[in-house]
Tab-separated table of C-alpha atoms and ligand atoms in Angstrom:
chain	number	residue	atom	x	y	z
C	196	UNK	CA	120.092	61.241	131.273
C	197	UNK	CA	121.229	64.379	131.405
C	198	UNK	CA	119.965	66.882	129.034
C	199	UNK	CA	122.728	67.538	126.381
C	200	UNK	CA	121.799	71.721	126.438
C	201	UNK	CA	123.241	71.599	130.034
C	202	UNK	CA	126.517	70.714	128.046
C	203	UNK	CA	126.447	73.514	126.363
C	204	UNK	CA	130.481	75.806	126.705
C	205	UNK	CA	129.789	78.913	128.730
C	206	UNK	CA	130.922	81.815	127.484
C	207	UNK	CA	133.779	82.603	128.686
C	208	UNK	CA	135.291	79.383	128.015
C	209	UNK	CA	134.552	79.521	124.318
C	210	UNK	CA	136.595	83.319	124.826
C	211	UNK	CA	139.171	81.670	125.929
C	212	UNK	CA	139.704	79.494	123.049
C	213	UNK	CA	142.825	80.578	121.478
C	214	UNK	CA	141.172	80.426	117.955
C	215	UNK	CA	138.444	83.013	119.147
C	216	UNK	CA	140.725	85.034	120.817
C	217	UNK	CA	142.870	85.388	118.302
C	218	UNK	CA	139.793	87.107	116.674
C	219	UNK	CA	138.656	89.185	119.672
C	220	UNK	CA	142.019	90.199	119.475
C	221	UNK	CA	142.501	91.316	116.044
C	222	UNK	CA	138.374	91.848	115.354
C	223	UNK	CA	135.606	94.198	117.336
C	224	UNK	CA	135.383	92.599	120.804
C	225	UNK	CA	131.638	93.500	120.661
C	226	UNK	CA	131.066	91.450	117.838
C	227	UNK	CA	133.196	88.453	118.724
C	228	UNK	CA	130.847	88.283	121.885
C	229	UNK	CA	127.979	88.317	120.374
C	230	UNK	CA	128.957	86.022	117.922
C	231	UNK	CA	129.642	83.667	120.651
C	232	UNK	CA	126.715	83.698	122.265
C	233	UNK	CA	124.804	83.588	119.006
C	234	UNK	CA	126.377	80.174	118.226
C	235	UNK	CA	125.903	79.215	122.048
C	236	UNK	CA	121.771	79.801	120.781
C	237	UNK	CA	121.839	78.584	117.931
C	238	UNK	CA	123.272	75.282	119.373
C	239	UNK	CA	121.023	74.795	122.202
C	240	UNK	CA	117.701	75.478	119.112
C	241	UNK	CA	119.240	72.454	118.000
C	242	UNK	CA	118.807	70.178	120.614
C	243	UNK	CA	122.167	70.957	122.597
C	244	UNK	CA	124.478	69.051	119.921
C	245	UNK	CA	127.400	71.349	119.370
C	246	UNK	CA	127.964	72.693	115.446
C	247	UNK	CA	129.081	69.935	113.180
C	248	UNK	CA	131.846	72.061	111.750
C	249	UNK	CA	133.439	72.752	115.549
C	250	UNK	CA	133.039	75.728	117.774
C	251	UNK	CA	135.449	78.041	116.943
C	252	UNK	CA	134.779	77.542	112.903
C	253	UNK	CA	131.283	78.174	113.463
C	254	UNK	CA	131.772	81.154	115.691
C	255	UNK	CA	134.285	82.786	112.621
C	256	UNK	CA	131.900	82.236	110.320
C	257	UNK	CA	128.968	84.200	112.405
C	258	UNK	CA	131.933	86.673	113.171
C	259	UNK	CA	131.749	87.246	109.456
C	260	UNK	CA	128.270	87.304	108.407
C	261	UNK	CA	127.473	89.679	111.400
C	262	UNK	CA	130.261	92.086	109.901
C	263	UNK	CA	128.445	92.307	106.654
C	264	UNK	CA	126.536	95.546	106.032
C	265	UNK	CA	122.900	94.016	106.325
C	266	UNK	CA	121.581	95.757	103.628
C	267	UNK	CA	123.165	94.903	100.071
C	268	UNK	CA	122.325	94.743	96.246
C	269	UNK	CA	120.382	92.219	94.903
C	270	UNK	CA	119.577	90.450	91.194
C	271	UNK	CA	116.177	90.327	90.971
C	272	UNK	CA	115.400	88.018	88.432
C	273	UNK	CA	111.532	87.822	89.184
C	274	UNK	CA	110.167	89.880	86.150
C	275	UNK	CA	108.479	92.207	88.644
C	276	UNK	CA	109.853	95.897	87.991
C	277	UNK	CA	108.685	97.543	90.817
C	278	UNK	CA	108.955	95.057	93.375
C	279	UNK	CA	108.497	96.831	96.812
C	280	UNK	CA	110.128	94.106	98.763
C	281	UNK	CA	113.016	94.809	96.480
C	282	UNK	CA	113.496	98.597	97.138
C	283	UNK	CA	111.050	99.410	94.296
C	284	UNK	CA	112.334	101.427	91.255
C	285	UNK	CA	116.234	101.256	90.978
C	286	UNK	CA	117.873	104.755	90.552
C	287	UNK	CA	119.152	106.260	86.686
C	288	UNK	CA	122.532	106.900	86.777
C	289	UNK	CA	122.217	110.802	87.207
C	290	UNK	CA	120.152	109.972	90.255
C	291	UNK	CA	122.682	107.962	91.563
C	292	UNK	CA	125.528	110.358	90.704
C	293	UNK	CA	123.696	113.436	92.864
C	294	UNK	CA	123.049	111.733	95.833
C	295	UNK	CA	126.646	110.802	96.210
C	296	UNK	CA	127.963	114.618	94.869
C	297	UNK	CA	124.859	115.716	97.802
C	298	UNK	CA	125.793	113.382	100.761
C	299	UNK	CA	129.614	113.328	100.409
C	300	UNK	CA	129.410	116.814	101.790
C	301	UNK	CA	127.394	120.048	102.933
C	302	UNK	CA	125.311	121.174	100.368
C	303	UNK	CA	122.606	124.440	100.063
C	304	UNK	CA	119.472	122.761	101.138
C	305	UNK	CA	118.028	125.092	103.097
C	306	UNK	CA	120.526	127.989	102.584
C	307	UNK	CA	119.856	130.673	99.954
C	308	UNK	CA	123.210	131.085	97.958
C	309	UNK	CA	122.264	134.221	96.485
C	310	UNK	CA	121.054	136.189	99.569
C	311	UNK	CA	123.399	134.366	101.827
C	312	UNK	CA	120.648	133.427	104.426
C	313	UNK	CA	118.439	130.886	105.437
C	314	UNK	CA	116.286	129.332	102.207
C	315	UNK	CA	113.857	126.193	102.472
C	316	UNK	CA	113.825	122.740	100.940
C	317	UNK	CA	110.596	122.781	99.748
C	318	UNK	CA	112.080	124.916	96.934
C	319	UNK	CA	114.847	122.940	95.530
C	320	UNK	CA	112.277	120.312	92.933
C	321	UNK	CA	109.403	122.957	93.225
C	322	UNK	CA	109.730	124.635	90.063
C	323	UNK	CA	110.968	121.485	88.344
C	324	UNK	CA	107.500	119.535	89.068
C	325	UNK	CA	105.729	122.810	87.903
C	326	UNK	CA	107.670	123.000	84.797
C	327	UNK	CA	107.127	119.626	83.879
C	328	UNK	CA	103.395	118.879	85.147
C	329	UNK	CA	101.924	122.162	85.082
C	330	UNK	CA	100.751	122.410	89.017
C	331	UNK	CA	100.398	125.646	90.038
C	332	UNK	CA	102.835	124.394	93.512
C	333	UNK	CA	104.380	121.679	94.271
C	334	UNK	CA	106.014	119.974	97.931
C	335	UNK	CA	108.548	117.049	98.349
C	336	UNK	CA	108.124	114.924	101.196
C	337	UNK	CA	109.215	111.459	102.721
C	338	UNK	CA	106.962	109.075	100.746
C	339	UNK	CA	103.098	109.095	99.821
C	340	UNK	CA	101.864	107.584	102.636
C	341	UNK	CA	103.187	110.902	104.175
C	342	UNK	CA	101.690	113.542	101.861
C	343	UNK	CA	98.453	111.782	102.180
C	344	UNK	CA	98.510	112.514	105.753
C	345	UNK	CA	99.871	116.037	105.655
C	346	UNK	CA	97.366	116.807	102.489
C	347	UNK	CA	94.504	115.131	105.153
C	348	UNK	CA	95.652	117.317	107.720
C	349	UNK	CA	95.765	120.006	106.435
C	350	UNK	CA	93.139	120.195	104.384
C	351	UNK	CA	90.233	118.330	106.270
C	352	UNK	CA	91.327	118.535	110.008
C	353	UNK	CA	88.552	118.952	112.491
C	354	UNK	CA	85.989	118.683	109.610
C	355	UNK	CA	84.535	115.760	107.306
C	356	UNK	CA	86.298	114.023	104.304
C	357	UNK	CA	84.387	112.584	102.146
C	358	UNK	CA	85.503	108.584	100.509
C	359	UNK	CA	83.398	106.277	97.907
C	360	UNK	CA	83.312	103.346	99.655
C	361	UNK	CA	84.958	101.737	97.117
C	362	UNK	CA	88.258	103.926	97.442
C	363	UNK	CA	88.433	102.713	101.293
C	364	UNK	CA	91.870	100.415	100.504
C	365	UNK	CA	94.846	98.711	101.916
C	366	UNK	CA	97.625	99.693	100.205
C	367	UNK	CA	100.043	97.419	101.843
C	368	UNK	CA	102.708	97.618	105.249
C	369	UNK	CA	99.149	98.721	106.818
C	370	UNK	CA	98.823	101.844	105.251
C	371	UNK	CA	94.756	101.758	105.586
C	372	UNK	CA	92.924	105.146	104.492
C	373	UNK	CA	90.078	104.935	107.061
C	374	UNK	CA	93.543	104.800	109.716
C	375	UNK	CA	95.319	107.302	108.177
C	376	UNK	CA	91.639	109.758	108.003
C	377	UNK	CA	91.645	109.081	112.070
C	378	UNK	CA	95.370	110.227	112.265
C	379	UNK	CA	95.202	112.998	110.648
C	380	UNK	CA	92.294	114.073	112.407
C	381	UNK	CA	89.581	114.126	109.934
C	382	UNK	CA	86.152	112.170	110.260
C	383	UNK	CA	85.763	109.430	107.104
C	384	UNK	CA	82.634	110.035	105.874
C	385	UNK	CA	81.979	106.848	103.527
C	386	UNK	CA	79.616	107.129	100.594
C	387	UNK	CA	78.846	104.407	97.911
C	388	UNK	CA	79.246	100.737	98.387
C	389	UNK	CA	82.031	98.838	97.491
C	390	UNK	CA	81.073	98.031	93.955
C	391	UNK	CA	79.146	101.472	93.267
C	392	UNK	CA	79.522	105.076	93.910
C	393	UNK	CA	77.542	107.723	91.755
C	394	UNK	CA	78.264	111.418	91.788
C	395	UNK	CA	74.480	111.781	93.704
C	396	UNK	CA	76.360	110.120	96.915
C	397	UNK	CA	78.748	112.562	97.132
C	398	UNK	CA	76.061	115.642	96.597
C	399	UNK	CA	73.595	114.148	99.542
C	400	UNK	CA	76.851	113.869	102.090
C	401	UNK	CA	77.841	117.362	101.710
C	402	UNK	CA	77.173	119.100	104.722
C	403	UNK	CA	78.175	122.523	106.108
C	404	UNK	CA	80.865	120.272	108.090
C	405	UNK	CA	82.794	118.855	105.087
C	406	UNK	CA	85.887	119.821	104.051
C	407	UNK	CA	87.318	117.463	101.118
C	408	UNK	CA	86.175	115.367	98.689
C	409	UNK	CA	88.759	112.553	98.295
C	410	UNK	CA	89.179	110.259	95.369
C	411	UNK	CA	91.946	107.297	95.998
C	412	UNK	CA	93.411	105.860	92.736
C	413	UNK	CA	92.403	101.695	93.175
C	414	UNK	CA	95.943	101.475	92.142
C	415	UNK	CA	96.565	97.593	93.757
C	416	UNK	CA	93.200	95.637	92.357
C	417	UNK	CA	90.976	95.767	90.344
C	418	UNK	CA	87.200	95.702	90.278
C	419	UNK	CA	85.173	94.200	87.855
C	420	UNK	CA	81.504	93.346	86.478
C	421	UNK	CA	78.518	95.474	87.854
C	422	UNK	CA	80.857	98.900	88.994
C	423	UNK	CA	80.538	102.128	88.997
C	424	UNK	CA	83.466	105.177	90.095
C	425	UNK	CA	82.929	108.867	89.994
C	426	UNK	CA	85.528	110.001	87.397
C	427	UNK	CA	88.691	112.530	89.520
C	428	UNK	CA	86.850	115.395	86.870
C	429	UNK	CA	83.413	115.213	88.007
C	430	UNK	CA	84.283	114.786	91.763
C	431	UNK	CA	86.266	118.427	91.355
C	432	UNK	CA	84.067	120.015	90.150
C	433	UNK	CA	81.128	119.523	92.676
C	434	UNK	CA	83.651	120.204	95.133
C	435	UNK	CA	84.643	123.998	93.031
C	436	UNK	CA	80.458	124.428	92.935
C	437	UNK	CA	80.063	123.856	96.834
C	438	UNK	CA	83.516	125.699	98.148
C	439	UNK	CA	84.778	122.128	98.799
C	440	UNK	CA	88.784	121.074	98.716
C	441	UNK	CA	89.380	117.852	96.640
C	442	UNK	CA	92.396	115.416	97.149
C	443	UNK	CA	93.050	112.566	94.826
C	444	UNK	CA	95.713	110.295	95.999
C	445	UNK	CA	96.953	109.130	92.705
C	446	UNK	CA	99.631	106.343	93.565
C	447	UNK	CA	102.223	105.588	90.793
C	448	UNK	CA	102.917	109.163	89.986
C	449	UNK	CA	103.177	108.497	85.859
C	450	UNK	CA	104.610	111.230	83.932
C	451	UNK	CA	104.638	109.939	80.553
C	452	UNK	CA	101.782	107.676	78.319
C	453	UNK	CA	102.882	104.316	78.228
C	454	UNK	CA	100.031	102.946	76.099
C	455	UNK	CA	102.261	103.062	73.257
C	456	UNK	CA	103.528	100.232	74.907
C	457	UNK	CA	100.472	98.664	76.165
C	458	UNK	CA	100.031	99.852	79.520
C	459	UNK	CA	96.955	101.718	80.097
C	460	UNK	CA	93.814	102.399	82.809
C	461	UNK	CA	96.810	104.412	84.920
C	462	UNK	CA	96.152	107.846	84.960
C	463	UNK	CA	99.155	110.078	84.031
C	464	UNK	CA	99.841	113.072	86.509
C	465	UNK	CA	99.118	115.590	84.192
C	466	UNK	CA	96.127	113.979	83.691
C	467	UNK	CA	95.084	113.620	87.216
C	468	UNK	CA	96.021	117.810	87.510
C	469	UNK	CA	93.859	118.629	84.355
C	470	UNK	CA	90.849	116.779	85.866
C	471	UNK	CA	90.811	119.730	88.267
C	472	UNK	CA	91.265	118.654	91.514
C	473	UNK	CA	92.891	120.702	94.317
C	474	UNK	CA	95.556	118.220	95.411
C	475	UNK	CA	97.160	115.234	93.610
C	476	UNK	CA	99.779	112.750	95.867
C	477	UNK	CA	102.185	110.410	94.497
C	478	UNK	CA	105.606	108.384	95.054
C	479	UNK	CA	108.450	109.433	93.441
C	480	UNK	CA	109.577	105.525	93.343
C	481	UNK	CA	106.721	103.743	91.837
C	482	UNK	CA	106.496	104.416	87.994
C	483	UNK	CA	108.027	107.822	88.439
C	484	UNK	CA	111.186	106.149	88.695
C	485	UNK	CA	113.032	107.715	91.189
C	486	UNK	CA	113.651	107.702	95.001
C	487	UNK	CA	111.124	106.951	97.999
C	488	UNK	CA	109.221	110.272	98.506
C	489	UNK	CA	106.010	111.451	98.568
C	490	UNK	CA	105.123	114.287	96.338
C	491	UNK	CA	101.978	116.832	96.373
C	492	UNK	CA	100.959	118.842	93.708
C	493	UNK	CA	98.360	121.433	93.274
C	494	UNK	CA	96.864	124.785	93.726
C	495	UNK	CA	98.753	126.934	95.494
C	496	UNK	CA	96.112	127.639	98.608
C	497	UNK	CA	96.017	123.669	99.075
C	498	UNK	CA	100.343	123.402	99.091
C	499	UNK	CA	100.851	126.242	100.546
C	500	UNK	CA	98.138	124.671	103.588
C	501	UNK	CA	100.340	121.023	103.545
C	502	UNK	CA	103.762	123.305	103.660
C	503	UNK	CA	102.651	124.947	106.569
C	504	UNK	CA	100.925	121.624	108.622
C	505	UNK	CA	103.125	120.414	111.415
C	506	UNK	CA	102.853	116.995	110.160
C	507	UNK	CA	104.961	118.251	106.937
C	508	UNK	CA	108.105	118.756	108.991
C	509	UNK	CA	107.812	114.839	110.588
C	510	UNK	CA	107.517	113.491	107.146
C	511	UNK	CA	109.820	115.912	105.272
C	512	UNK	CA	112.578	114.796	102.221
C	513	UNK	CA	116.416	114.694	103.396
C	514	UNK	CA	118.614	115.405	100.920
C	515	UNK	CA	119.611	112.643	99.626
C	516	UNK	CA	116.320	111.995	98.305
C	517	UNK	CA	116.026	115.461	97.718
C	518	UNK	CA	119.389	114.971	94.800
C	519	UNK	CA	117.918	112.039	93.616
C	520	UNK	CA	114.513	113.497	92.916
C	521	UNK	CA	116.010	116.606	91.016
C	522	UNK	CA	118.123	114.476	88.920
C	523	UNK	CA	115.340	112.038	87.637
C	524	UNK	CA	112.744	114.496	87.393
C	525	UNK	CA	115.607	116.579	85.461
C	526	UNK	CA	115.817	113.491	82.987
C	527	UNK	CA	111.710	114.343	81.942
C	528	UNK	CA	112.512	117.193	80.223
C	529	UNK	CA	113.114	115.142	77.383
C	530	UNK	CA	110.507	112.519	77.454
C	531	UNK	CA	113.110	109.961	74.948
C	532	UNK	CA	115.896	109.997	77.588
C	533	UNK	CA	113.595	109.357	80.406
C	534	UNK	CA	112.353	106.210	78.559
C	535	UNK	CA	115.705	105.341	77.971
C	536	UNK	CA	117.657	106.338	81.168
C	537	UNK	CA	115.410	105.811	83.853
C	538	UNK	CA	115.599	102.217	84.661
C	539	UNK	CA	111.806	101.416	85.364
C	540	UNK	CA	110.576	103.042	82.142
C	541	UNK	CA	113.292	101.381	79.964
C	542	UNK	CA	112.529	97.584	81.903
C	543	UNK	CA	109.003	98.153	80.771
C	544	UNK	CA	109.320	99.740	77.570
C	545	UNK	CA	112.171	97.661	76.225
C	546	UNK	CA	110.601	95.076	73.033
C	547	UNK	CA	109.974	91.290	73.795
C	548	UNK	CA	112.821	91.111	71.347
C	549	UNK	CA	115.355	92.617	73.327
C	550	UNK	CA	114.143	90.452	76.225
C	551	UNK	CA	114.305	87.235	74.311
C	552	UNK	CA	118.144	88.128	73.101
C	553	UNK	CA	118.899	88.918	76.902
C	554	UNK	CA	116.860	85.572	77.429
C	555	UNK	CA	118.767	83.522	74.683
C	556	UNK	CA	122.553	85.080	75.970
C	557	UNK	CA	121.569	83.906	79.911
C	558	UNK	CA	120.563	80.147	78.468
C	559	UNK	CA	123.853	79.886	76.918
C	560	UNK	CA	125.588	80.678	79.972
C	561	UNK	CA	123.686	77.964	82.141
C	562	UNK	CA	124.058	75.483	79.154
C	563	UNK	CA	122.876	72.316	80.418
C	564	UNK	CA	119.381	72.513	82.625
C	565	UNK	CA	118.114	76.078	80.875
C	566	UNK	CA	115.871	76.524	78.525
C	567	UNK	CA	114.101	79.839	77.395
C	568	UNK	CA	110.405	79.863	77.251
C	569	UNK	CA	107.527	82.339	76.721
C	570	UNK	CA	106.436	83.912	79.808
C	571	UNK	CA	105.068	87.134	81.334
C	572	UNK	CA	106.537	90.004	83.818
C	573	UNK	CA	104.392	92.111	85.751
C	574	UNK	CA	104.957	95.654	86.842
C	575	UNK	CA	103.973	95.832	90.365
C	576	UNK	CA	104.323	98.115	92.922
C	577	UNK	CA	100.536	99.246	93.144
C	578	UNK	CA	100.724	100.051	89.467
C	579	UNK	CA	98.951	98.563	86.023
C	580	UNK	CA	97.327	96.047	88.443
C	581	UNK	CA	96.729	93.012	86.568
C	582	UNK	CA	98.952	94.184	83.677
C	583	UNK	CA	100.800	91.423	82.106
C	584	UNK	CA	103.479	92.292	80.149
C	585	UNK	CA	104.754	89.437	77.427
C	586	UNK	CA	108.411	88.599	78.030
C	587	UNK	CA	110.671	85.596	77.382
C	588	UNK	CA	111.769	83.739	80.695
C	589	UNK	CA	114.495	81.110	81.470
C	590	UNK	CA	112.965	77.481	82.932
C	591	UNK	CA	115.611	75.685	84.775
C	592	UNK	CA	115.423	72.125	84.688
C	593	UNK	CA	117.632	70.612	87.691
C	594	UNK	CA	119.324	67.255	86.055
C	595	UNK	CA	118.612	63.610	87.134
C	596	UNK	CA	119.812	64.326	90.439
C	597	UNK	CA	116.763	65.513	92.853
C	598	UNK	CA	116.765	69.474	93.452
C	599	UNK	CA	113.532	70.893	94.782
C	600	UNK	CA	112.719	74.513	93.088
C	601	UNK	CA	112.859	75.844	96.895
C	602	UNK	CA	115.897	74.437	97.395
C	603	UNK	CA	117.204	75.701	93.663
C	604	UNK	CA	116.151	78.947	94.654
C	605	UNK	CA	117.082	78.816	97.907
C	606	UNK	CA	120.805	78.342	96.659
C	607	UNK	CA	120.488	81.166	94.405
C	608	UNK	CA	119.338	83.691	97.111
C	609	UNK	CA	122.219	82.491	99.184
C	610	UNK	CA	125.225	83.551	96.478
C	611	UNK	CA	126.434	86.986	96.553
C	612	UNK	CA	125.445	89.026	95.255
C	613	UNK	CA	121.951	87.374	96.009
C	614	UNK	CA	119.485	86.151	93.206
C	615	UNK	CA	115.752	86.545	93.924
C	616	UNK	CA	113.965	84.397	91.135
C	617	UNK	CA	110.373	83.144	91.015
C	618	UNK	CA	108.929	80.026	91.279
C	619	UNK	CA	106.048	78.809	88.700
C	620	UNK	CA	104.613	75.739	87.617
C	621	UNK	CA	106.727	73.643	90.118
C	622	UNK	CA	109.906	75.240	88.057
C	623	UNK	CA	112.730	78.203	89.221
C	624	UNK	CA	111.970	80.654	86.586
C	625	UNK	CA	114.189	83.670	85.593
C	626	UNK	CA	112.949	86.297	83.753
C	627	UNK	CA	115.618	88.675	82.126
C	628	UNK	CA	112.987	91.701	82.021
C	629	UNK	CA	114.736	92.448	85.315
C	630	UNK	CA	118.347	91.304	84.998
C	631	UNK	CA	120.103	94.255	83.619
C	632	UNK	CA	122.421	93.627	80.933
C	633	UNK	CA	125.916	93.638	82.979
C	634	UNK	CA	124.738	91.210	85.672
C	635	UNK	CA	123.573	88.068	82.487
C	636	UNK	CA	126.880	86.510	83.197
C	637	UNK	CA	126.795	86.730	87.326
C	638	UNK	CA	123.388	85.065	86.854
C	639	UNK	CA	124.751	82.267	84.250
C	640	UNK	CA	127.506	81.784	86.739
C	641	UNK	CA	125.466	81.561	90.228
C	642	UNK	CA	122.868	79.000	88.253
C	643	UNK	CA	125.423	76.755	87.123
C	644	UNK	CA	127.237	76.363	90.260
C	645	UNK	CA	123.804	76.550	91.754
C	646	UNK	CA	123.019	73.321	89.723
C	647	UNK	CA	126.074	71.679	90.316
C	648	UNK	CA	126.313	72.409	93.844
Y	3	PLP	C1	101.897	103.127	96.518
Y	3	PLP	C2	100.001	103.917	97.110
Y	3	PLP	C3	100.555	105.086	98.370
Y	3	PLP	C4	101.333	104.749	99.476
Y	3	PLP	O1	103.039	105.663	98.669
Y	3	PLP	P1	103.615	105.327	98.707
Y	3	PLP	O2	105.399	105.997	98.689
Y	3	PLP	O3	104.319	103.896	99.463
Y	3	PLP	O4	104.238	105.447	100.852
Y	3	PLP	C5	99.588	105.296	98.556
Y	3	PLP	N1	98.308	105.172	97.640
Y	3	PLP	C6	98.537	104.766	96.858
Y	3	PLP	C7	97.087	104.898	95.972
Y	3	PLP	C8	99.279	104.350	96.245
Y	3	PLP	O5	99.132	103.831	95.222
């Protein structure tokens, strides 16, 4: 018997098909050729059988898929507020307006309008960060991993940096403190043990080659039981006494205390600075609720060294980031306004009653197959690890028809816009905490058609 894969049509033969030729005549030819190739490849991978809907229909739908932009909005129904895979923080309206305004034309990114001469992009968010946090100086870079790399390079290159073994963490996406340390040109000196490190461990590790004491916030995990880590304040004091710089990789960048909403254990940026550490790094798109960015705050000397490090140029922030970050930070001048308008803070501090109301609207919108039950949401994004937020979730029960939770979730993801749900206890769960009020109707409609389809 001949292998059916031998009988697959050639690219040119399919391009000559009248329907396909019409596509190529009206649309971009390179796109149609790619769609033809990929349709043939898919058929080959499928054992060599022609697409069930026919070649030209399969090619047409592939052209449509390929023509659409690959990055697009999704609805987050997981209840994980800072979902790294879903782009972390949604931006506040003023931040969106600022990046649209700046992105659409030229901007004074590196231009001093008063002097009519070259300026510095590093000045843009600096004064606002100083005003809000009390830091002596500030610099904004591409992301927090980049900020840590720059700080290690500027403050510890060619010398030793001392870190607790309990803080040699992996943040995710292959960002490991020992690796980043090696790239920065600093020599890692590990002290203490995984569960316990004492001030004495840092003291005995200090040598004339010591340049930096590093503290890394344990942002994405909890160590429980017989544990001890040295508070930032004591590390900072030791560094000052011995003439060694101190750096605090804080991670999340919380600017307002969320303890009144039951979220404790995550140090705020002002607290981290008040500990006396020379420099503090954190993300723009975690609890701060802005765009991806790495923010470095600290003493004049420490920040000046970071600003002058060649790596700072390699991981500099772009104009869209700076525009969105400045507009987000400006909201913090009025903390009430920050809590109301920055989506991450609004979602984390929303009352359970309000979430329940949105859940009821969603449940009513779906009708049969949906029930509202008590549940929990997560902060996510390596912030407040282990914290559970009381919530109400819509639990979907596919009627008499066999529809596995995976199939139902896949149908929701295939929609436009895609809806990402979570699965718990073998059911699809929709958490209204991360579903925006103006998305409830869209989600209800999509769920109805996924349950019926
Ligand atoms: C998240 C995190 C980082 C990395 O931040 P990015 O902005 O994602 O680069 C670094 N350190 C800590 C402690 C973190 O929590």
